[in-house]
Structure formats: structure tokens, C-alpha cells
PDB file of C-alpha atoms in Angstrom:
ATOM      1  CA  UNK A   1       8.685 -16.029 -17.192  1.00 48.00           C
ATOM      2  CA  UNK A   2       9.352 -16.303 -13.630  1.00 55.00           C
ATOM      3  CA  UNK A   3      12.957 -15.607 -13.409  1.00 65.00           C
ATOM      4  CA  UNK A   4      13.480 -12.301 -15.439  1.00 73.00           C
ATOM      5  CA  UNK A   5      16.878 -11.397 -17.073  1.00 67.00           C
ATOM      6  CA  UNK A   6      19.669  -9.898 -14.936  1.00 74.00           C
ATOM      7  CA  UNK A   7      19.768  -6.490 -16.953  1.00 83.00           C
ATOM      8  CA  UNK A   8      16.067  -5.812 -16.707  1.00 90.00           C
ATOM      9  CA  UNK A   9      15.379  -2.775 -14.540  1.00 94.00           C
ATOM     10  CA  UNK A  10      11.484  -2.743 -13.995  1.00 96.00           C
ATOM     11  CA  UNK A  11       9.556  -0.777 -11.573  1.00 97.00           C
ATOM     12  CA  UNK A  12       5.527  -1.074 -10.366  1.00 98.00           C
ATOM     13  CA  UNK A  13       3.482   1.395  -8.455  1.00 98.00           C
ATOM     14  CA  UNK A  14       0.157   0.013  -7.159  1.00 98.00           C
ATOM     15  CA  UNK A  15      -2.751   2.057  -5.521  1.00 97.00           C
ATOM     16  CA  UNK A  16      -6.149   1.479  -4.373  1.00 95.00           C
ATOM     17  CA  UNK A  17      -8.672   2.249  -1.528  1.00 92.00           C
ATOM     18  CA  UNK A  18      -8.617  -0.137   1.490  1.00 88.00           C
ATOM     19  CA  UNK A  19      -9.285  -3.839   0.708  1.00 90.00           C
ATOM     20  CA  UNK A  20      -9.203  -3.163  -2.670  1.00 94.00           C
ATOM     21  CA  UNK A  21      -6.533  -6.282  -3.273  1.00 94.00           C
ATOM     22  CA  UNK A  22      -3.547  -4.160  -3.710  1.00 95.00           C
ATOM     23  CA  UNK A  23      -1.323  -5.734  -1.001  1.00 94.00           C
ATOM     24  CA  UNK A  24      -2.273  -9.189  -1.689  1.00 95.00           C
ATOM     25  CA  UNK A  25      -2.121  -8.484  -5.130  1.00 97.00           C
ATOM     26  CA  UNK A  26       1.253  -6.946  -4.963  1.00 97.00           C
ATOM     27  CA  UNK A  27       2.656  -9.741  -2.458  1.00 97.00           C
ATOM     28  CA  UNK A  28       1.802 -12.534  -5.485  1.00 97.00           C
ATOM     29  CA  UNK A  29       4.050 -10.607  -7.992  1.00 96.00           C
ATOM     30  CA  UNK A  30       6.685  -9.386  -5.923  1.00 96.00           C
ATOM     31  CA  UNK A  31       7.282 -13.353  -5.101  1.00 95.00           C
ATOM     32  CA  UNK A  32       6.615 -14.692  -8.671  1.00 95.00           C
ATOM     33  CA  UNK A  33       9.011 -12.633 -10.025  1.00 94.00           C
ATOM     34  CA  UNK A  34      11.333 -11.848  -7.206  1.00 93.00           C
ATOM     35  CA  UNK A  35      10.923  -7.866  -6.855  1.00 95.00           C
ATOM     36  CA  UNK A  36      11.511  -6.028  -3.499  1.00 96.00           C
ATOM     37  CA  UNK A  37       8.277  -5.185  -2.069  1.00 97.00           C
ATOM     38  CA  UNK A  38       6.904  -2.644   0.148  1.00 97.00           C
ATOM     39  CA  UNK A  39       3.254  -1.531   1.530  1.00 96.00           C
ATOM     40  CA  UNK A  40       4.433   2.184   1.967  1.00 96.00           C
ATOM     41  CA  UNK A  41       1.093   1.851   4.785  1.00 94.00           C
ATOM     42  CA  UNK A  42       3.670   0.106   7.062  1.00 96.00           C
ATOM     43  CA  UNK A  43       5.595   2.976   6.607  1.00 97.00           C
ATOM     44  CA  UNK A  44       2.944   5.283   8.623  1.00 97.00           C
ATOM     45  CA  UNK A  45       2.163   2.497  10.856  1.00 96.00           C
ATOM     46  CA  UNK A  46       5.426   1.802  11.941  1.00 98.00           C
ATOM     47  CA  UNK A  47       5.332   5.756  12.519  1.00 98.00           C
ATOM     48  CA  UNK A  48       2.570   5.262  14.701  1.00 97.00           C
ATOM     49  CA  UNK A  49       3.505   2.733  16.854  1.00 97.00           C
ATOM     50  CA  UNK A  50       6.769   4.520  17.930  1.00 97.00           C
ATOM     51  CA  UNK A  51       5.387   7.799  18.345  1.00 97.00           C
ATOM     52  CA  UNK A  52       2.437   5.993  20.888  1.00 96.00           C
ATOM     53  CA  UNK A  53       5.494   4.579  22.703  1.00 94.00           C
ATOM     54  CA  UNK A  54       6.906   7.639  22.527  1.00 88.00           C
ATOM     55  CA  UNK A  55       3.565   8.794  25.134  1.00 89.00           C
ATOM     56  CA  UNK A  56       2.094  10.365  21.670  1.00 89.00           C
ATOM     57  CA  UNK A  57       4.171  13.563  21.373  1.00 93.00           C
ATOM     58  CA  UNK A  58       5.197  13.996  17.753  1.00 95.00           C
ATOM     59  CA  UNK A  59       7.149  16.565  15.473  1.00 96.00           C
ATOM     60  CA  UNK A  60       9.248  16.880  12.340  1.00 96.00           C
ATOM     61  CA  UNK A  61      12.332  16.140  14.280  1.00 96.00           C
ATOM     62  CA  UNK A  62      10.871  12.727  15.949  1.00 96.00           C
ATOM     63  CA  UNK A  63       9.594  11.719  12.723  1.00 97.00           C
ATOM     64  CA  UNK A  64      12.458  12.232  10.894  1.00 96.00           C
ATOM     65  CA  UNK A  65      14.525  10.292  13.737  1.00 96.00           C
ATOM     66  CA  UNK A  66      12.128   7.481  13.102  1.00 97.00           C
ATOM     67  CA  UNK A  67      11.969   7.378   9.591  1.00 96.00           C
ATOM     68  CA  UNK A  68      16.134   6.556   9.799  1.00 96.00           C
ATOM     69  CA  UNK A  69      15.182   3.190  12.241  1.00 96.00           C
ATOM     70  CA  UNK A  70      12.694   1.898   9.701  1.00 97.00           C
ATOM     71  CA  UNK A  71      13.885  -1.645   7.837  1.00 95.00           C
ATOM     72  CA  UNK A  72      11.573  -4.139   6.557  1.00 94.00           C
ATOM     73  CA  UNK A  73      11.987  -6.581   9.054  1.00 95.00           C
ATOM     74  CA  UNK A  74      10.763  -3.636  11.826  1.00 96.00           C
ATOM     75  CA  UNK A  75       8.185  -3.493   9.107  1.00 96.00           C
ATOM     76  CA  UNK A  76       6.622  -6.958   9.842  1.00 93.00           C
ATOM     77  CA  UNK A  77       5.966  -5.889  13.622  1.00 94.00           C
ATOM     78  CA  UNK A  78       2.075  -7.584  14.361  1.00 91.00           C
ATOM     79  CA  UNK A  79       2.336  -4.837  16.590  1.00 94.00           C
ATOM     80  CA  UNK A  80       1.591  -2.266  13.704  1.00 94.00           C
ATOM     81  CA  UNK A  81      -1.851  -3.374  13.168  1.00 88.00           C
ATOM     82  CA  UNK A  82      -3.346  -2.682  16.470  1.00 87.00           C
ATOM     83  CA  UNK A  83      -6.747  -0.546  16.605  1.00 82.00           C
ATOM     84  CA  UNK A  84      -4.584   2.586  18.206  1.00 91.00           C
ATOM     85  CA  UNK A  85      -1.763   2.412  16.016  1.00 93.00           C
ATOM     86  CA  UNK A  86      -4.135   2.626  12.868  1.00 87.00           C
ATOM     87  CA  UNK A  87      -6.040   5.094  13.898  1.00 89.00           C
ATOM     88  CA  UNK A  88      -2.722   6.956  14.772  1.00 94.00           C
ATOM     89  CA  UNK A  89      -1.393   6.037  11.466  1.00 93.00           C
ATOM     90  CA  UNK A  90      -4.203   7.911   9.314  1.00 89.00           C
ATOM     91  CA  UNK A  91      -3.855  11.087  11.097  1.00 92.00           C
ATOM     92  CA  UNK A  92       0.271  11.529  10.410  1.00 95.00           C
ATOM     93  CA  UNK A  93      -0.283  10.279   7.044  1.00 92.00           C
ATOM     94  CA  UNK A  94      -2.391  13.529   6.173  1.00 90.00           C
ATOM     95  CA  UNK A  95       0.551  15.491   7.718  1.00 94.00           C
ATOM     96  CA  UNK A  96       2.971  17.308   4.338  1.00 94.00           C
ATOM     97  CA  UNK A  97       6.070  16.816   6.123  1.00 96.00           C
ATOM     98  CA  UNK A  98       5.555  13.329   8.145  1.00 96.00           C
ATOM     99  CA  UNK A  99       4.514  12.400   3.828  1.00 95.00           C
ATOM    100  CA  UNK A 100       7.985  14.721   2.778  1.00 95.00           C
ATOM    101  CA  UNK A 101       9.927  12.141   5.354  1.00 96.00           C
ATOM    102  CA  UNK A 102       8.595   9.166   4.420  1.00 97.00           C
ATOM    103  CA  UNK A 103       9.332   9.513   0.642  1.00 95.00           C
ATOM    104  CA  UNK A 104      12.698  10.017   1.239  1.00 94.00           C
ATOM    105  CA  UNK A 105      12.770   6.299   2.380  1.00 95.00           C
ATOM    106  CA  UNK A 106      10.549   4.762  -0.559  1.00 96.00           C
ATOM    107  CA  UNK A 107      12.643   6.937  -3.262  1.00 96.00           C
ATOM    108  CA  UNK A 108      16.107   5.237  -1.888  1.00 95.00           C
ATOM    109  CA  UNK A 109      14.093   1.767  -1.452  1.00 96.00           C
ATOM    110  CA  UNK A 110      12.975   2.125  -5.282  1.00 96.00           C
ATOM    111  CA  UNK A 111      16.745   2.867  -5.872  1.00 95.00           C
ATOM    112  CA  UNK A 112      18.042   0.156  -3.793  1.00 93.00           C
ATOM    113  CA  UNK A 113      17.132  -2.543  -6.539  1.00 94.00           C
ATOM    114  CA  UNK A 114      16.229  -3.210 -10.285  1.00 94.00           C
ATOM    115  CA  UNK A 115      13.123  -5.061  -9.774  1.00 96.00           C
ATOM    116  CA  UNK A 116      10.803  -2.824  -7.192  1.00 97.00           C
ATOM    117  CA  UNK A 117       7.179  -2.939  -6.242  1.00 97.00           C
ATOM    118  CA  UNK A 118       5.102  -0.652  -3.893  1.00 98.00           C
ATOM    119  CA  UNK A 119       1.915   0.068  -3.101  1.00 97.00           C
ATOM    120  CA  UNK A 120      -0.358   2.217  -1.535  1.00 94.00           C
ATOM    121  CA  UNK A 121      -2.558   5.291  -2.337  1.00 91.00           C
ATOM    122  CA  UNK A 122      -0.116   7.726  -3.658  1.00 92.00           C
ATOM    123  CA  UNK A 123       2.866   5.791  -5.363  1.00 96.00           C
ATOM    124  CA  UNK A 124       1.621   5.803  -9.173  1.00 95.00           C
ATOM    125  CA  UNK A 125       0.782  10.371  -8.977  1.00 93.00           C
ATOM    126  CA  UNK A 126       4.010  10.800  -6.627  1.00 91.00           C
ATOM    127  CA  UNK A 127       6.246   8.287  -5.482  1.00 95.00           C
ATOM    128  CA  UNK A 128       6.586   6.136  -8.499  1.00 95.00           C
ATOM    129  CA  UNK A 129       5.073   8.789 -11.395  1.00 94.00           C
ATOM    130  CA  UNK A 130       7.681   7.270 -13.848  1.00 94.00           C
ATOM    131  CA  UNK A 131       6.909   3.387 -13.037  1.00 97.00           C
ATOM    132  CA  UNK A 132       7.311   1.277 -15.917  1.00 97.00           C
ATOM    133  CA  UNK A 133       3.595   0.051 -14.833  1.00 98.00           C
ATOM    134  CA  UNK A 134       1.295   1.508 -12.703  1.00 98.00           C
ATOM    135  CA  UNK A 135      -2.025  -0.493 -11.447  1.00 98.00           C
ATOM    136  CA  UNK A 136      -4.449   0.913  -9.836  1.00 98.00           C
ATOM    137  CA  UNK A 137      -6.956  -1.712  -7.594  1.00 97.00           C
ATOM    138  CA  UNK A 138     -10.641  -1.044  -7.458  1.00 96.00           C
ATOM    139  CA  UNK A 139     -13.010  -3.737  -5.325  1.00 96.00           C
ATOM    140  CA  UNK A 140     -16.867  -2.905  -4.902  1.00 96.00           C
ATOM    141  CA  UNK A 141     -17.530  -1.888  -1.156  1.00 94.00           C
ATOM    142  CA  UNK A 142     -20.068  -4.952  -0.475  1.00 94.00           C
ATOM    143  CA  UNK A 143     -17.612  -7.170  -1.073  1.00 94.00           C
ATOM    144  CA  UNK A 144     -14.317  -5.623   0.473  1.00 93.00           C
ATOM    145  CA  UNK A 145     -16.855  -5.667   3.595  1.00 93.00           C
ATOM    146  CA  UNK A 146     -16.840  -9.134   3.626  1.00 91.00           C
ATOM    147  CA  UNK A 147     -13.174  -9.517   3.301  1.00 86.00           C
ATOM    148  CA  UNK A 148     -12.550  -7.059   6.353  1.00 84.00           C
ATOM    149  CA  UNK A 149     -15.579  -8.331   8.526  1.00 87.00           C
ATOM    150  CA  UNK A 150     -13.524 -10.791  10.235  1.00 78.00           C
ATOM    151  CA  UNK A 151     -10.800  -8.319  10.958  1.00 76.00           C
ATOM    152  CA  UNK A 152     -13.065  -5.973  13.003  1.00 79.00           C
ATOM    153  CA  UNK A 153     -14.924  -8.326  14.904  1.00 79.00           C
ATOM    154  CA  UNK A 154     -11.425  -8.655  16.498  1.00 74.00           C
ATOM    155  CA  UNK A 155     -12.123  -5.052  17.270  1.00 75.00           C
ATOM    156  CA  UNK A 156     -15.945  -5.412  17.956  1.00 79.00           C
ATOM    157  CA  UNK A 157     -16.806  -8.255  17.841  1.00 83.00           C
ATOM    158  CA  UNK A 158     -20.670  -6.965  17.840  1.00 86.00           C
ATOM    159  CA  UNK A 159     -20.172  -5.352  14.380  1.00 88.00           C
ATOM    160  CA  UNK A 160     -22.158  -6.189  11.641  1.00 91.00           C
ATOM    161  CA  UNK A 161     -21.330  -6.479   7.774  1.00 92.00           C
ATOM    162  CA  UNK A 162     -23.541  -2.808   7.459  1.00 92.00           C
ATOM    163  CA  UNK A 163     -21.169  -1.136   9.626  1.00 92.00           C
ATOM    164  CA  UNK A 164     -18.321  -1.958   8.287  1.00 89.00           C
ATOM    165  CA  UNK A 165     -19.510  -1.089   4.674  1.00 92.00           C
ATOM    166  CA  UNK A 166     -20.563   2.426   6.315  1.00 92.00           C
ATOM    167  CA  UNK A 167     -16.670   2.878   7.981  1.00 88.00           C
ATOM    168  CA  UNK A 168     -15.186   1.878   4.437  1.00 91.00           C
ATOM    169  CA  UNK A 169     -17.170   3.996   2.566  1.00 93.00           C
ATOM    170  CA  UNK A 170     -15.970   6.666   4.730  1.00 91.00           C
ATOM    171  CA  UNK A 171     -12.192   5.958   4.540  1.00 87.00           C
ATOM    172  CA  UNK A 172     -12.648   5.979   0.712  1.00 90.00           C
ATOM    173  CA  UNK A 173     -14.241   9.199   1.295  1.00 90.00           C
ATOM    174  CA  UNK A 174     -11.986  10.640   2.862  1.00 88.00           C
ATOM    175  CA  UNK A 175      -8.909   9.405   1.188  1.00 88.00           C
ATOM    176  CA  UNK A 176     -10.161  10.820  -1.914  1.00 90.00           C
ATOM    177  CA  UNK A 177     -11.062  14.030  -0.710  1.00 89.00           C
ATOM    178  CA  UNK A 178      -8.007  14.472   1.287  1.00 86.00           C
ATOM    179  CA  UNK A 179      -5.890  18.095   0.337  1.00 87.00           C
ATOM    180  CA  UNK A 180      -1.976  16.143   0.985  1.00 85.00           C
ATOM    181  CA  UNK A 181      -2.187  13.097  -1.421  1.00 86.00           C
ATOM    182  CA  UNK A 182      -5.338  12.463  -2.445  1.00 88.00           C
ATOM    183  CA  UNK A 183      -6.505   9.184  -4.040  1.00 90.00           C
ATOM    184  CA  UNK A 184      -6.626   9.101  -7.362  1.00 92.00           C
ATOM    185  CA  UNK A 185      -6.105   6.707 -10.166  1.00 94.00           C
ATOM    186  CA  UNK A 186      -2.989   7.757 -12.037  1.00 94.00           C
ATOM    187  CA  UNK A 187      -2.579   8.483 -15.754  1.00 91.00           C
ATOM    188  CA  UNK A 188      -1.624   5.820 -17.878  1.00 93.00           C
ATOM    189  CA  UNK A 189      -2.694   3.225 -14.831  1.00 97.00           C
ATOM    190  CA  UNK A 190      -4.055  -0.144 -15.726  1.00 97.00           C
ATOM    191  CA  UNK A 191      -7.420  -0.910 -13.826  1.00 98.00           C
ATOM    192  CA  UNK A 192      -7.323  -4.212 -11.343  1.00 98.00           C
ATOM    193  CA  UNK A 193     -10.867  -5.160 -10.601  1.00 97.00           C
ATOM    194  CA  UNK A 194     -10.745  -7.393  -7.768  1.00 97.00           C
ATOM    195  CA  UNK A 195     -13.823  -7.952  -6.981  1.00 96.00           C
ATOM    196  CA  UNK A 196     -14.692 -11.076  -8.582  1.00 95.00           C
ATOM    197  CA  UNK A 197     -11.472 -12.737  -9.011  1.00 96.00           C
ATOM    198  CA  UNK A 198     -10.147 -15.401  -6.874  1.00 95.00           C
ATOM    199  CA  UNK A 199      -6.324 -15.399  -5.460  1.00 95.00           C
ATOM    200  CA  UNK A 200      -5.012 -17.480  -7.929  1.00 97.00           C
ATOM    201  CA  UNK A 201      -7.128 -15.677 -10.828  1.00 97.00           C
ATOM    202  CA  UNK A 202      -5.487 -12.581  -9.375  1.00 97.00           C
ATOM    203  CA  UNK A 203      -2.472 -13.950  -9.750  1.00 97.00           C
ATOM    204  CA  UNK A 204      -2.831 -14.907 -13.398  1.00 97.00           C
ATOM    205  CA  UNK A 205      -4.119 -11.737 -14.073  1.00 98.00           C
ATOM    206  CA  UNK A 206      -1.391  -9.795 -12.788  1.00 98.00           C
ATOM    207  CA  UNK A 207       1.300 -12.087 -14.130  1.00 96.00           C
ATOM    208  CA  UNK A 208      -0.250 -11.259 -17.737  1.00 96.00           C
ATOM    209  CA  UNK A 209       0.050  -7.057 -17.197  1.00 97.00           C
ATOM    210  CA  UNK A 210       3.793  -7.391 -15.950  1.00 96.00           C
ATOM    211  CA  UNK A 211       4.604 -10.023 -18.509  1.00 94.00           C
ATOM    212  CA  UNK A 212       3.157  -7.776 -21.183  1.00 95.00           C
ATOM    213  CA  UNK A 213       4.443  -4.273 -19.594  1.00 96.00           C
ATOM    214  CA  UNK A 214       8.540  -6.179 -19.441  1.00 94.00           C
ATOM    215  CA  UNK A 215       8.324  -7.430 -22.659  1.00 93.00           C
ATOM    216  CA  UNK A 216       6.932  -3.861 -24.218  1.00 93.00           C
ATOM    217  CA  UNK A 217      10.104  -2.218 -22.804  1.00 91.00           C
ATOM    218  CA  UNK A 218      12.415  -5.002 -23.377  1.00 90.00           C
ATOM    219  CA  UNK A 219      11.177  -7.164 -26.609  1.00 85.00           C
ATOM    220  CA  UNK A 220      11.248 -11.070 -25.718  1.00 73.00           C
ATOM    221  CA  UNK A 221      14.165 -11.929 -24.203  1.00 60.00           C
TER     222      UNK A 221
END
């Protein structure tokens, strides 16, 4: 079921805590069954970066400027993933209205096209609360450490695997506790436990829960 039919309208929120497998996750499906994808992260990030070339300063009115240059090419900037920017990047996303803005662009991105999915760590409770499947990715903090060690030795590369367990632990902490979008897992969500699958066992899994969720709202066709 790799192709789906050309009347089937069929939208998937995703959310999880950092490294949890979402975006991976989400980039299998969204190419094995041809869906418009978007990490609404990038969203904040791209944020970021133009606001730091922008010499920092920041209001509604900037952001809202932005948030009309985004596209999804801009969106695939390396650029976005440098130390400042994501640091940058988690401070705006607690903001209400830089959050107000930005879901302006996902709702007319989950309008722009039948098959739609996004992730990130508020799409299933506000984004997407009426996706036809929601999935929400967990991953145990040993091993997401491993999986981002290599990425912040880039940073430091004097890190250890302790230290980064410590920092995740903390963004989990705080994305949770957070008062503007919290993390949470969303009613009616279907729990991805990533932590001991392989890609392609990921992939399988995955396939099954959208295969499942299409043909509950649409019968076999």
C-alpha cells in the first residue's frame, strides 16, 4: 500500500522529546507513502537564525515578517542547526505569540495537501488535535544519548556520554514542564517506542499503524 488512492485525505501528528525517533520516523512515512512533511522545529530554527542575523533584536512584528519568508526549501538551511541558532530557537519557542505566528503557517501547510505529516512536541494537543492518527515517540534517555553523542562532540568534542544524558534529561524536563505548550502525549495517541527498534523495523512498524489507521477510515480500497 504504497501509493494510496487519490480521494484519501489523511492527516498525522507526531510528538516526542528530543531523539526520541520522531523525525526519522516521520521522514520514512512521509516518503513511503508520499505525504508532505514538516519538522515544525525548523520552523523555530529558521526563526532563530534570521533574528541572529538580524543582530538578535526580536518582536511580534519581526517574527511575523519572518514567518511570511519561510518555505521548505529555506527550511533545509545546514545553517539552522548551529549551536547559537538552537539555543536561540528554544527560547522563542516558549514565547505565546512567536507559537500564535508559527501555527498560522503549519495550519495552511496541513491545508495545502490531502496527505500531511508533522511533527514535533505540540502538533497531536494543538496543531493537529483532529489528526486522523496521532503518534507519540518515546526512546529511553541512555540510549537517545548514544544517538546524539556524536552530534555534540561537534560542539565539545570533550563531552562524554554522562553529560549528554544529564543535558537531555533536562530538555525533557523542561519541555514538559513548560507553561506555553507543554509536552504531553495526546489523547487517543498511539505509543512509538523507539528504543529498541532498528530503522527499517521502524519503518515496518510505522507502515502497519498508518496502514491500519487509512483503512479504519476508508475500508480497503
Amino acid at each position: 500500500m504504497k501509493k494510496l488512492h487519490s480521494n484519501i485525505n489523511f492527516k498525522i501528528a507526531a510528538d516526542g522529546a528530543s531523539a526520541s525517533g520522531k523525525t526519522t520516523g516521520c521522514k520514512l512515512i512521509a516518503k513511503k507513502f508520499n505525504m508532505s512533511f514538516l519538522s515544525s522545529g525548523t520552523l523555530y530554527r529558521y526563526c532563530a537564525l534570521k533574528i541572529l542575523e538580524n543582530k538578535g533584536y526580536y518582536n511580534k512584528k519581526i517574527i511575523g515578517k519572518i514567518s511570511k519568508s519561510i518555505t521548505l526549501k529555506k527550511l533545509k538551511n545546514k545553517k539552522l542547526y548551529k549551536p547559537k541558532v538552537t539555543y536561540l530557537s528554544s527560547i522563542i519557542a516558549k514565547k505565546l505569540y512567536v507559537r500564535e505566528i508559527l501555527k498560522n503557517y503549519q495550519k495552511n501547510f496541513i491545508d495545502s495537501s490531502k496527505l500531511v505529516i508533522i511533527e514535533g512536541r505540540d502538533i497531536g494537543s494543538k496543531i493537529m488535535s483532529e489528526a486522523d492518527l496521532k503518534l507519540f515517540f518515546y526512546c529511553s534517555v541512555k540510549k537517545k544519548a548514544k544517538r546524539r553523542l556524536k552530534e555534540f562532540k561537534l560542539i565539545n568534542e570533550r563531552i562524554t556520554l554522562k553529560q549528554v544524558e544529564k543535558t537531555l534529561i533536562k530538555r525533557d524536563y523542561d519541555d514538559v514542564r513548560r507553561k506555553i505548550s507543554p509536552l504531553i502525549m495526546p489523547k487517543n495517541a498511539v505509543l512509538v517506542d523507539t528504543t529498541k527498534l532498528t530503522i527499517k523495523q521502524l519503518e515496518v512498524k510505522l507502515t502497519n499503524l498508518v496502514v491500519k489507521s487509512i483503512k479504519k477510515k476508508y475500508g480497503n480500497l
